JSON list of C-alpha atoms in Angstrom, two decimals:
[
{"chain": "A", "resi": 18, "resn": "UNK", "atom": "CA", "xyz": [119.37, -84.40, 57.04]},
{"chain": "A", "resi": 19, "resn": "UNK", "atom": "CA", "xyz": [121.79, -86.78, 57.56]},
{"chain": "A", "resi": 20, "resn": "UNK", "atom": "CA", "xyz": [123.99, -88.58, 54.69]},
{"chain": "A", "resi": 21, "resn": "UNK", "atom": "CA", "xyz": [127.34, -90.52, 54.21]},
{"chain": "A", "resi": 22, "resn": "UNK", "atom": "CA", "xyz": [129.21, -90.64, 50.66]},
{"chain": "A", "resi": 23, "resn": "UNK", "atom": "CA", "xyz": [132.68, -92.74, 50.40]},
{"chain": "A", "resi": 24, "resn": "UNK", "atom": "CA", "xyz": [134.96, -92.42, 46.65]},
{"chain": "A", "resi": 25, "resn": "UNK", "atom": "CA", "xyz": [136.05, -93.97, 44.59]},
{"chain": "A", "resi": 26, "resn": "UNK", "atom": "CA", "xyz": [133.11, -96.57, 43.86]},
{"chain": "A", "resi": 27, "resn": "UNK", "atom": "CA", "xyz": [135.17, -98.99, 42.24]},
{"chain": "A", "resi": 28, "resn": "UNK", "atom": "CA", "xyz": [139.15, -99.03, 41.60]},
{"chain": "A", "resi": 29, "resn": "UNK", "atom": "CA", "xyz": [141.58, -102.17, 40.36]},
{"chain": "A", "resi": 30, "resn": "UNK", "atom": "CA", "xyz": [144.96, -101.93, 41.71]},
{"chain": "A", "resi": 31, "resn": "UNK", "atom": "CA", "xyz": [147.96, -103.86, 41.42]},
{"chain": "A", "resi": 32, "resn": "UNK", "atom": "CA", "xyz": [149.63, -106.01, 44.39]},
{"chain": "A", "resi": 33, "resn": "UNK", "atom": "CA", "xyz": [152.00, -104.21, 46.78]},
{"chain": "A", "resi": 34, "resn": "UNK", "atom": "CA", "xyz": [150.01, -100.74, 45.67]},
{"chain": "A", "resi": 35, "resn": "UNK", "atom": "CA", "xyz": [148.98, -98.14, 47.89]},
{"chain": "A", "resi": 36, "resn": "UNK", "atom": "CA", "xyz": [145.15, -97.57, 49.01]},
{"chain": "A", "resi": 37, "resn": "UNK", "atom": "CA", "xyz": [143.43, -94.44, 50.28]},
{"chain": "A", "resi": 38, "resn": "UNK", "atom": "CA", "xyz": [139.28, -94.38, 50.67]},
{"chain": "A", "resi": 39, "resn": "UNK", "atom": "CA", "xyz": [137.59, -91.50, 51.89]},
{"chain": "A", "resi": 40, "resn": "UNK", "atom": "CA", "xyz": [134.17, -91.34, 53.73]},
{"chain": "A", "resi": 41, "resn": "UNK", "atom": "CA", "xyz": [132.70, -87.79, 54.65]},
{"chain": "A", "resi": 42, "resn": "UNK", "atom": "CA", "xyz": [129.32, -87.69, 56.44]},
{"chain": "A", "resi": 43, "resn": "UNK", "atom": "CA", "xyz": [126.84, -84.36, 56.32]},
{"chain": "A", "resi": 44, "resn": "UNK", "atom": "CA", "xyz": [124.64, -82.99, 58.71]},
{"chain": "A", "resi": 45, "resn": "UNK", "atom": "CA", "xyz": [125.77, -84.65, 62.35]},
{"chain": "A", "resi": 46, "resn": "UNK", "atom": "CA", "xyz": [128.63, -84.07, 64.52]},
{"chain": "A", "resi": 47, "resn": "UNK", "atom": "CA", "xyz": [131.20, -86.22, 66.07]},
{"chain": "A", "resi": 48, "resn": "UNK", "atom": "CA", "xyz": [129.61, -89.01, 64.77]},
{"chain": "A", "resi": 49, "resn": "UNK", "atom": "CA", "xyz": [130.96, -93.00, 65.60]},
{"chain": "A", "resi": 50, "resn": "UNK", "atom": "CA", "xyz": [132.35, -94.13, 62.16]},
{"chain": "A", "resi": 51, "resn": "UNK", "atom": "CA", "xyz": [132.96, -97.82, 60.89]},
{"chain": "A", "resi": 52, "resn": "UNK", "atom": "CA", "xyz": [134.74, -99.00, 58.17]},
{"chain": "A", "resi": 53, "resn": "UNK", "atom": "CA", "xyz": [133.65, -102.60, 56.86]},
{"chain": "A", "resi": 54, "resn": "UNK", "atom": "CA", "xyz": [134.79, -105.11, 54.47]},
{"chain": "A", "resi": 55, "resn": "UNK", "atom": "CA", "xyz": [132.43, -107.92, 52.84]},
{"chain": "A", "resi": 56, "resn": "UNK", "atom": "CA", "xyz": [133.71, -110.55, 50.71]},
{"chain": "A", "resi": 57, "resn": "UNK", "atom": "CA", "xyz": [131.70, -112.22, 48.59]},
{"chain": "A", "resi": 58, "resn": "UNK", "atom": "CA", "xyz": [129.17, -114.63, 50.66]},
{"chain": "A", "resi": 59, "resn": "UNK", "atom": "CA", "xyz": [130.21, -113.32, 54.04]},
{"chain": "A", "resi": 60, "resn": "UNK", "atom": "CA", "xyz": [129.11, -111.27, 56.68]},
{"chain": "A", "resi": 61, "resn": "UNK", "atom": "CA", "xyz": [130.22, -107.77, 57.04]},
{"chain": "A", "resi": 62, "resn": "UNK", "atom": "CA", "xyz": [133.80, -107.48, 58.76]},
{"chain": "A", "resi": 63, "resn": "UNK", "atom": "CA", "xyz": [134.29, -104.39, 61.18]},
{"chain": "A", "resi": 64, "resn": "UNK", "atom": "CA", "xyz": [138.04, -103.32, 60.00]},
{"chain": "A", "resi": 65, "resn": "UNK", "atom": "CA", "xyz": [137.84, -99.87, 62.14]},
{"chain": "A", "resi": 66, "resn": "UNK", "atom": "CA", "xyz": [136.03, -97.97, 64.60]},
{"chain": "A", "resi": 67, "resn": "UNK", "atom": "CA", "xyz": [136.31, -94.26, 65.96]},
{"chain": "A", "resi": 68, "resn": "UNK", "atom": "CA", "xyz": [134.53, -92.14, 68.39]},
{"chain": "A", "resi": 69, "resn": "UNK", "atom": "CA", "xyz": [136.30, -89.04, 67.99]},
{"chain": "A", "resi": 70, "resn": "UNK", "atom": "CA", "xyz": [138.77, -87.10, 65.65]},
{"chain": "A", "resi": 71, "resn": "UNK", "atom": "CA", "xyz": [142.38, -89.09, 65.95]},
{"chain": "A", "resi": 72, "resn": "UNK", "atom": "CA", "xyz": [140.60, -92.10, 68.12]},
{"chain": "A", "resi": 73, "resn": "UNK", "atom": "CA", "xyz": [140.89, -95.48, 65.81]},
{"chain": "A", "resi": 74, "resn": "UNK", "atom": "CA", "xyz": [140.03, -99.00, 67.11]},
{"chain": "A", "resi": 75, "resn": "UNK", "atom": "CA", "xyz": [141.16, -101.55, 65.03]},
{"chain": "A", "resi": 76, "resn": "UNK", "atom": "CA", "xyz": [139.22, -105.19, 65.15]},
{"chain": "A", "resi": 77, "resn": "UNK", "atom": "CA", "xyz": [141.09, -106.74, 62.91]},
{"chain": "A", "resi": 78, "resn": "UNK", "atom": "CA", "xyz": [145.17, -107.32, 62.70]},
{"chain": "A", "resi": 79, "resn": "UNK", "atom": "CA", "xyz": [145.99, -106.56, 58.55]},
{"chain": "A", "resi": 80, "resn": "UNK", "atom": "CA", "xyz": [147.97, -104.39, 56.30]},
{"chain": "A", "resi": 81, "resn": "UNK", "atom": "CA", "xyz": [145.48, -101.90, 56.44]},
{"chain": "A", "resi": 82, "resn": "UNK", "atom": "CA", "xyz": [144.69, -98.45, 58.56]},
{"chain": "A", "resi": 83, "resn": "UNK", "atom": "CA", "xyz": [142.37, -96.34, 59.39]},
{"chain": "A", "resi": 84, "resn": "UNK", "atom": "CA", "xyz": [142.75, -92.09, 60.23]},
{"chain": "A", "resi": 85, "resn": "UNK", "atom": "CA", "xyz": [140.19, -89.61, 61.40]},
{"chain": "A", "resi": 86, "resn": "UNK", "atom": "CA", "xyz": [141.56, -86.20, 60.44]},
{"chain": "A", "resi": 87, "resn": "UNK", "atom": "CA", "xyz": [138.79, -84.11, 60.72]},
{"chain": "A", "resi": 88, "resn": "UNK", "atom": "CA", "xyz": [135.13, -84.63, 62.72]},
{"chain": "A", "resi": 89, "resn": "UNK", "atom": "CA", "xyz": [133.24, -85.91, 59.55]},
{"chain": "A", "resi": 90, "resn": "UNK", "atom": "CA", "xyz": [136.37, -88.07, 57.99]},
{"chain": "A", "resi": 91, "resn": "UNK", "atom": "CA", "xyz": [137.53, -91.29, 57.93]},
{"chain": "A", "resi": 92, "resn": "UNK", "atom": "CA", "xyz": [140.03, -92.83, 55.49]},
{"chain": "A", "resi": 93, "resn": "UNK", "atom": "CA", "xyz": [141.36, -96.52, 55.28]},
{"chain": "A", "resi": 94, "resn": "UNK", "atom": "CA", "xyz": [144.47, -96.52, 54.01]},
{"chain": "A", "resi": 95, "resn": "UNK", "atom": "CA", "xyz": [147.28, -99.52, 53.23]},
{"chain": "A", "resi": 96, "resn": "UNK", "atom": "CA", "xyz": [151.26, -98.97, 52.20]},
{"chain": "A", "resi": 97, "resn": "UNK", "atom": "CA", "xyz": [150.67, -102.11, 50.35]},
{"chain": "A", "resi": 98, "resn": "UNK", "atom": "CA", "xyz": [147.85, -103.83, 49.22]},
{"chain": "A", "resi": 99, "resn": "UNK", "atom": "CA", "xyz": [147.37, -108.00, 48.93]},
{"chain": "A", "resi": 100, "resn": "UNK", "atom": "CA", "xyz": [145.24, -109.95, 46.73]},
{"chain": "A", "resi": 101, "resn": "UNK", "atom": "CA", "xyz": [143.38, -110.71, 49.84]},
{"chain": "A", "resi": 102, "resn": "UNK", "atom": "CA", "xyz": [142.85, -106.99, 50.41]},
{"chain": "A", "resi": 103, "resn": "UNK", "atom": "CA", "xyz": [140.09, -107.74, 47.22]},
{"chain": "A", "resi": 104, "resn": "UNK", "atom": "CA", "xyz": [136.49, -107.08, 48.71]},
{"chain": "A", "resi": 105, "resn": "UNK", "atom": "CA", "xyz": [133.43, -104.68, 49.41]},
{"chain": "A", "resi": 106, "resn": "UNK", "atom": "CA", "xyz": [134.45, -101.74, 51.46]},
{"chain": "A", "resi": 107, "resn": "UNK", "atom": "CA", "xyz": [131.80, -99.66, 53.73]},
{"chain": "A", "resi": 108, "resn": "UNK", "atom": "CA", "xyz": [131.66, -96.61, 55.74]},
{"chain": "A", "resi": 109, "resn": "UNK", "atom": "CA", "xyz": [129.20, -96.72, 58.31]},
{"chain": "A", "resi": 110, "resn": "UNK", "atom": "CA", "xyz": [128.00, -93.68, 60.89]},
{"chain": "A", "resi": 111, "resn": "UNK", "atom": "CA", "xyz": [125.48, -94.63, 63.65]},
{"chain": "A", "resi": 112, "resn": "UNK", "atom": "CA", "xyz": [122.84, -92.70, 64.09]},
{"chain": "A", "resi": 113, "resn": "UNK", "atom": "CA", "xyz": [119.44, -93.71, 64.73]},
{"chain": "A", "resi": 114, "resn": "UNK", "atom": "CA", "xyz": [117.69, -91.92, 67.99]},
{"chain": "A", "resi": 115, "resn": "UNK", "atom": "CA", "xyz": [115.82, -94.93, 68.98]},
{"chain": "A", "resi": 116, "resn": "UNK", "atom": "CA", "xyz": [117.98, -98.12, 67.71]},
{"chain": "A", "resi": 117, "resn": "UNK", "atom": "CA", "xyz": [121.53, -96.68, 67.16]},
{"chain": "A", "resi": 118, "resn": "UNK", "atom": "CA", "xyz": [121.21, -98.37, 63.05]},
{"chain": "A", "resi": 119, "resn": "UNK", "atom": "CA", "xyz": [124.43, -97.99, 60.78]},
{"chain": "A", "resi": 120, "resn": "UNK", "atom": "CA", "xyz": [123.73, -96.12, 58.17]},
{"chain": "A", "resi": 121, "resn": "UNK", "atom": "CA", "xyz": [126.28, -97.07, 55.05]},
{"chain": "A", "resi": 122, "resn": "UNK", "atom": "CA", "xyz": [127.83, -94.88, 52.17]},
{"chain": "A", "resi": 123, "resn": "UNK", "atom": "CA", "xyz": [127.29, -96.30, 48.71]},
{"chain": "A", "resi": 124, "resn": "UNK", "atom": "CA", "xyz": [130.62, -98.72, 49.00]},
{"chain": "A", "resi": 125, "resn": "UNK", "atom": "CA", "xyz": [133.75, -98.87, 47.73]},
{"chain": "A", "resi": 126, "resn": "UNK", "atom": "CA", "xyz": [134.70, -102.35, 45.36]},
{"chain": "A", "resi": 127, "resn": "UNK", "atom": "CA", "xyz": [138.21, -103.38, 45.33]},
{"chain": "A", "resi": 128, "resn": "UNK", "atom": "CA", "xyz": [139.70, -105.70, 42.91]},
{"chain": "A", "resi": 129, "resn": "UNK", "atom": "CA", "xyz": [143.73, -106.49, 44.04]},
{"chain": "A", "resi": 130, "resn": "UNK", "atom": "CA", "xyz": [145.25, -108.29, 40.99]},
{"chain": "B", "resi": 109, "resn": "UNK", "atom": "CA", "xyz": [132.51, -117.00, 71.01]},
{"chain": "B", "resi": 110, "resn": "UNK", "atom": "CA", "xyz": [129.46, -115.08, 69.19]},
{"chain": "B", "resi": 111, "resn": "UNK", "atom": "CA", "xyz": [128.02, -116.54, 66.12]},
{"chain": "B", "resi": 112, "resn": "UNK", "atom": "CA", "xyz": [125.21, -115.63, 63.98]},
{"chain": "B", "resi": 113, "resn": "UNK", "atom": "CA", "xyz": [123.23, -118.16, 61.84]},
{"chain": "B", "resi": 114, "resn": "UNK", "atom": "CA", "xyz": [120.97, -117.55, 59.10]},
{"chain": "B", "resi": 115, "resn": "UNK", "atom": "CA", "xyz": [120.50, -119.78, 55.34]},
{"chain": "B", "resi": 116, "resn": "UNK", "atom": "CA", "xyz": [122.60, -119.07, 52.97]},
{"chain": "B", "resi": 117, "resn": "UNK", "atom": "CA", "xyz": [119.55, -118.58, 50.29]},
{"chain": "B", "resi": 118, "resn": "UNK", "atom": "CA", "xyz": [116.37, -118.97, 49.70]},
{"chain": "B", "resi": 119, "resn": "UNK", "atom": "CA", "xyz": [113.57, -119.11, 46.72]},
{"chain": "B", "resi": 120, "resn": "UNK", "atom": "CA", "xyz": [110.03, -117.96, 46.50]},
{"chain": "B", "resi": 121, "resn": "UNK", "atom": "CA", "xyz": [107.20, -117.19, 44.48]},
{"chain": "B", "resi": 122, "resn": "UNK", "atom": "CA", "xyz": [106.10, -113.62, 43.67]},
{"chain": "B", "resi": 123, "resn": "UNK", "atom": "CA", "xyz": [103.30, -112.70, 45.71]},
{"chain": "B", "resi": 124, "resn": "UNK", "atom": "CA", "xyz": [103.96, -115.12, 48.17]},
{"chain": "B", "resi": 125, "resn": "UNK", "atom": "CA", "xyz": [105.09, -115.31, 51.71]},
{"chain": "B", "resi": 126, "resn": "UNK", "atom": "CA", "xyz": [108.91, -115.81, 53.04]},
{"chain": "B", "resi": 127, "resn": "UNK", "atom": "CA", "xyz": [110.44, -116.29, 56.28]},
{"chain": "B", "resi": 128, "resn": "UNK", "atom": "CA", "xyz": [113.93, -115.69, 56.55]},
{"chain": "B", "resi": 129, "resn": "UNK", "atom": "CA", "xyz": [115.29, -117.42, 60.01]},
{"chain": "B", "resi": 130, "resn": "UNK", "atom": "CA", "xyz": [118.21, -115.91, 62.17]},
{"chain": "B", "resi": 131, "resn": "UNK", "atom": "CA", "xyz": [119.70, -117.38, 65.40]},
{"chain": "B", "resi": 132, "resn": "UNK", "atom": "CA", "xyz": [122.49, -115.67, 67.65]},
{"chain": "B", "resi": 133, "resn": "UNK", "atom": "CA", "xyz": [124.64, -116.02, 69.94]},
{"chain": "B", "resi": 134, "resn": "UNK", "atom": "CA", "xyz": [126.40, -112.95, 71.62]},
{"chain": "B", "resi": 135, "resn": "UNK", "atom": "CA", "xyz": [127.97, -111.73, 74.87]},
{"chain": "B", "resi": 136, "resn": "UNK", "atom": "CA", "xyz": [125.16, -109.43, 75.64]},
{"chain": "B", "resi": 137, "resn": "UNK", "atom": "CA", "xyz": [122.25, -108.36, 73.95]},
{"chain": "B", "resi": 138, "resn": "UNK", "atom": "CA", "xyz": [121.45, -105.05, 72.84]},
{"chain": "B", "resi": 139, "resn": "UNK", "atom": "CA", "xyz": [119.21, -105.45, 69.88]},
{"chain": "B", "resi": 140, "resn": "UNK", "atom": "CA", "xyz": [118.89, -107.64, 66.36]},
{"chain": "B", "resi": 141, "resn": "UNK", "atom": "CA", "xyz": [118.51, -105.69, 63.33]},
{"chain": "B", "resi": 142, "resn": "UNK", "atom": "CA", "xyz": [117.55, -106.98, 59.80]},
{"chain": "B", "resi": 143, "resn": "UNK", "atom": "CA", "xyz": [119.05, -105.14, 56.27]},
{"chain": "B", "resi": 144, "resn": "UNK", "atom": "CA", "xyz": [118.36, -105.45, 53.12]},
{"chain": "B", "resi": 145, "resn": "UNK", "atom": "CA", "xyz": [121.13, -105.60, 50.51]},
{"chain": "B", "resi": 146, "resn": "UNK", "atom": "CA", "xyz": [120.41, -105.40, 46.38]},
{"chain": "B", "resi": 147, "resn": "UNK", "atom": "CA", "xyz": [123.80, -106.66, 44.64]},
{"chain": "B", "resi": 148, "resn": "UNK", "atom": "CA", "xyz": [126.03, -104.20, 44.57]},
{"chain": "B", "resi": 149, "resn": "UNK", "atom": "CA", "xyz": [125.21, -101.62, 46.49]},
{"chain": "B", "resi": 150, "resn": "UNK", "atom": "CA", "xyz": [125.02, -101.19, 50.34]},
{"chain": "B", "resi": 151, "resn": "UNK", "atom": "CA", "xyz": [122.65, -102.26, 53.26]},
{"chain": "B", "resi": 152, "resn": "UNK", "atom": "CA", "xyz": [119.47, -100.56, 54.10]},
{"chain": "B", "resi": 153, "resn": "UNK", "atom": "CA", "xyz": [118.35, -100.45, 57.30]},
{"chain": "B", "resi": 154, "resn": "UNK", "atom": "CA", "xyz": [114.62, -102.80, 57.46]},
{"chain": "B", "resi": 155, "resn": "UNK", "atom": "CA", "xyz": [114.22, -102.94, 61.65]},
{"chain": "B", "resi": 156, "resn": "UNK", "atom": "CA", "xyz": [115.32, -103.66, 64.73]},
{"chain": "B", "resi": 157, "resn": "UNK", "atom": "CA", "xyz": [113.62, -105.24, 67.95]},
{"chain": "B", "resi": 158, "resn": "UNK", "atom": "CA", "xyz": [115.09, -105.50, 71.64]},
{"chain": "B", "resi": 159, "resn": "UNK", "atom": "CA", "xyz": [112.00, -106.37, 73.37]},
{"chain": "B", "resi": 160, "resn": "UNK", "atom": "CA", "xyz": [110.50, -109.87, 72.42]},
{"chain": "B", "resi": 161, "resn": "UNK", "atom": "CA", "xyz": [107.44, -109.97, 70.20]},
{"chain": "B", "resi": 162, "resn": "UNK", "atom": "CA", "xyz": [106.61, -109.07, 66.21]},
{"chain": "B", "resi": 163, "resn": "UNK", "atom": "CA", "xyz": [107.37, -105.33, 64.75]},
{"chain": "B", "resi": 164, "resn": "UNK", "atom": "CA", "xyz": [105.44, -104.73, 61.96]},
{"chain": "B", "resi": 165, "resn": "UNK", "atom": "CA", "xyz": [106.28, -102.27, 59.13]},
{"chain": "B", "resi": 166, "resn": "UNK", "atom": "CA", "xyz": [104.24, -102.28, 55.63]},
{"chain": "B", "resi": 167, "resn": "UNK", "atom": "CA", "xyz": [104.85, -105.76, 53.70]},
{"chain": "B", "resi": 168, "resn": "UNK", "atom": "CA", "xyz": [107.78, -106.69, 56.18]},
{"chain": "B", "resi": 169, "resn": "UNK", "atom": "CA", "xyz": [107.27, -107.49, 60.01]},
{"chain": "B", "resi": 170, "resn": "UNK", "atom": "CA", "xyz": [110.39, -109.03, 62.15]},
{"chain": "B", "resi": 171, "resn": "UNK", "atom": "CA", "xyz": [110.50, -110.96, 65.15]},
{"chain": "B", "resi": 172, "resn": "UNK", "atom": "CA", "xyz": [112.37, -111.75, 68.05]},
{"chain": "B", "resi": 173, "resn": "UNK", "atom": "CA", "xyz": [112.65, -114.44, 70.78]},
{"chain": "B", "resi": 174, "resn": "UNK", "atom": "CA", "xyz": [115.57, -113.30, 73.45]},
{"chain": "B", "resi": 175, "resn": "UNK", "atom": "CA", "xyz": [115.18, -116.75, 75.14]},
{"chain": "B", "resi": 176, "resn": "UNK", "atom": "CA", "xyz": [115.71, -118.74, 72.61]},
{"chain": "B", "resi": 177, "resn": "UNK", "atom": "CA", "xyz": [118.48, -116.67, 70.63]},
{"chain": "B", "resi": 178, "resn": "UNK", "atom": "CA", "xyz": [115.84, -116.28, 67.62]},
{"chain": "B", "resi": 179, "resn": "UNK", "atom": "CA", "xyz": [114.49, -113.78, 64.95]},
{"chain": "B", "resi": 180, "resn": "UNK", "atom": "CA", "xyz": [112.82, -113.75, 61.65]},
{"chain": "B", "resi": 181, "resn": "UNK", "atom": "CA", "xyz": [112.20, -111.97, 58.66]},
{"chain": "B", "resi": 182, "resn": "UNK", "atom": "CA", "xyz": [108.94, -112.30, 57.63]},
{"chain": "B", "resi": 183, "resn": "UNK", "atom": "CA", "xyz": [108.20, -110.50, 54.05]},
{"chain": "B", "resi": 184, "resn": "UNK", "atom": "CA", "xyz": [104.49, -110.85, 52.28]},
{"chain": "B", "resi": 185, "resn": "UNK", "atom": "CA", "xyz": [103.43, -110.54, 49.01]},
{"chain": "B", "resi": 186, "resn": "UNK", "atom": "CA", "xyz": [106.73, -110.77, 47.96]},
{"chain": "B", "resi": 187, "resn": "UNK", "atom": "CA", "xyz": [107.81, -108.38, 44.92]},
{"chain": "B", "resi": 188, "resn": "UNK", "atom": "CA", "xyz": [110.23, -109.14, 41.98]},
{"chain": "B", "resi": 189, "resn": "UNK", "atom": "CA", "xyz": [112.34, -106.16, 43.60]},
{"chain": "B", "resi": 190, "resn": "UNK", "atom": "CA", "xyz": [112.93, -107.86, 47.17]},
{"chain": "B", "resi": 191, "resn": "UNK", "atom": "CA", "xyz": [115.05, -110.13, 45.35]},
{"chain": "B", "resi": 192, "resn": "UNK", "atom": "CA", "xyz": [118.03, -109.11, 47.40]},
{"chain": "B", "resi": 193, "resn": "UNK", "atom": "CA", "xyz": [120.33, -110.49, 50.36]},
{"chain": "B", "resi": 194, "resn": "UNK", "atom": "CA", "xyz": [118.72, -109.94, 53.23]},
{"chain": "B", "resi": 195, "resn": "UNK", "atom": "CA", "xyz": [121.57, -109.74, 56.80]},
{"chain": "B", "resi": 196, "resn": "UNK", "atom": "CA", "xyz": [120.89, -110.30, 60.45]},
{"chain": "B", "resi": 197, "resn": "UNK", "atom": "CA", "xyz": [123.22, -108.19, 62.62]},
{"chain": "B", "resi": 198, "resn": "UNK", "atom": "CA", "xyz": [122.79, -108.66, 66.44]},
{"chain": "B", "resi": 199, "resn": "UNK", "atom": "CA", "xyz": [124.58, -106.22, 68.60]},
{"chain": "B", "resi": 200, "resn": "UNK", "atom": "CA", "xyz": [126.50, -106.99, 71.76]},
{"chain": "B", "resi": 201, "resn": "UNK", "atom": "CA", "xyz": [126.79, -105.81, 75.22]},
{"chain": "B", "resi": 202, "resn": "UNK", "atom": "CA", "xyz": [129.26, -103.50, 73.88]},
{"chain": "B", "resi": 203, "resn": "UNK", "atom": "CA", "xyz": [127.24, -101.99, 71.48]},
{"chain": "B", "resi": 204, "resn": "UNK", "atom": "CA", "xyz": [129.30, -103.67, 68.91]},
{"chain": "B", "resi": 205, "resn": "UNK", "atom": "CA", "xyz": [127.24, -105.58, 66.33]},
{"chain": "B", "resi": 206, "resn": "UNK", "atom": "CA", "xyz": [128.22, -109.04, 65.02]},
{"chain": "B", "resi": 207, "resn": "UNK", "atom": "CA", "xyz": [126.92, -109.88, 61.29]},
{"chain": "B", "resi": 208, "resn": "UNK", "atom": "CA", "xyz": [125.59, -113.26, 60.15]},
{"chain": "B", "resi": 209, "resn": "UNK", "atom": "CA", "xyz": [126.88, -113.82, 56.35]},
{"chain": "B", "resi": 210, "resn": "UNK", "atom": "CA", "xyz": [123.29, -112.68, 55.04]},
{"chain": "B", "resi": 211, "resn": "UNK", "atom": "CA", "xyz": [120.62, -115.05, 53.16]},
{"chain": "B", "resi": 212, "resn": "UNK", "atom": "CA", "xyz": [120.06, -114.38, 49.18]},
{"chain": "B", "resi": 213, "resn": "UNK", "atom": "CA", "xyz": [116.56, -113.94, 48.54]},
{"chain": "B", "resi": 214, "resn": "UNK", "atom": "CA", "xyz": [115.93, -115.16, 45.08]},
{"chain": "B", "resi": 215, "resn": "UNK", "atom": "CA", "xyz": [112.07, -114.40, 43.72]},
{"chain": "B", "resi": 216, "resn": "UNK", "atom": "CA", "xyz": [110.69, -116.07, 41.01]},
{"chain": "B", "resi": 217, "resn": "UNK", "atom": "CA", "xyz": [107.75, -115.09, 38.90]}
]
């Protein structure tokens, strides 16, 4: 079967740090990958897409970038982080036969301060 | 532009019935799907419809109106652990899918 993990859970960094999350998914092969951001009370926010090792889409202009080194990995990265960088962070794969559903790793919760 | 609608929260009695609204708007239609998020932790997939009409799945059914730009959540007998946000994604003609900001799902005994 299937499944998606992203590290660290939860990590506090300074302003003007730098920021590396890592999503791996199991079981599936060059699988589209998503990388989200919620802040509190708001929809999810597509940051990155990619269809393909070393093929990034990026939705959203920000300090912050995406890589696909290998099949099953996808890392959002920044040089330096803002306090508005604070927020819920998700890696997504779509998979679903039928519906093409996102299926989400457990999350990643930044706090910028 | 595409926008998705849906209350911001909601109350309800355990063992009771809730609707939980959603209207779109999108360039292209490819599907609405509903998720279910617990605080702090990620969204579960609930269901999705494409064709118009009511999908039912255990306790939870959905719906969906294409004309009208329309779904619901529909959840019975309502347990103390669907107290959750609940989101309405509907995705686009480019397969892309746009979010509403989710409705919080608060159940009281």
């Amino acid at each position: 079967s299937q499944t998606i993990h992203q590290w660290p859970a939860t990590l506090v960094q300074p302003v003007g740090s730098p920021l590396s999350l890592e999503c791996t998914v199991e079981g599936t092969s060059n699988p589209n990958l998503y990388w989200y951001r919620q802040a509190a009370g708001r929809g999810l926010q597509l940051l990155f897409y990619s269809v393909g090792i070393g093929q990034i889409s990026s939705e959203v202009p920000q300090n912050l970038s995406a890589s696909r080194p290998q099949d099953r990995q996808f890392i959002l990265s920044s040089k330096k982080l803002l306090l508005s960088d604070s927020g819920f962070y998700l890696c997504a794969w779509r998979g679903g036969r039928d519906t093409g559903e996102l299926f989400f790793g457990e999350g990643s919760r930044l706090t910028v301060l | 532009g595409q926008n998705i609608d849906q209350p911001t929260e909601m109350t309800a009695t355990e063992g009771a019935i809730v609707q939980i609204n959603c209207t779109y708007q999108t360039s292209g239609f490819n599907g609405l799907f509903w998720y279910q998020q617990h605080a702090g932790e990620a969204p579960t997939f609930l269901s999705y419809n494409v064709l118009d009409g009511l999908e039912e799945k255990g306790r939870f059914s959905s719906f969906l109106s294409r004309s009208k730009g329309y779904s619901y959540l529909l959840l019975k007998e309502l347990q103390m652990k669907d107290s959750a946000s609940y989101l309405c994604a509907a995705m686009d003609s480019n397969y892309q899918l746009i979010w509403g900001a989710g409705t919080k799902l608060i159940i009281k005994p």
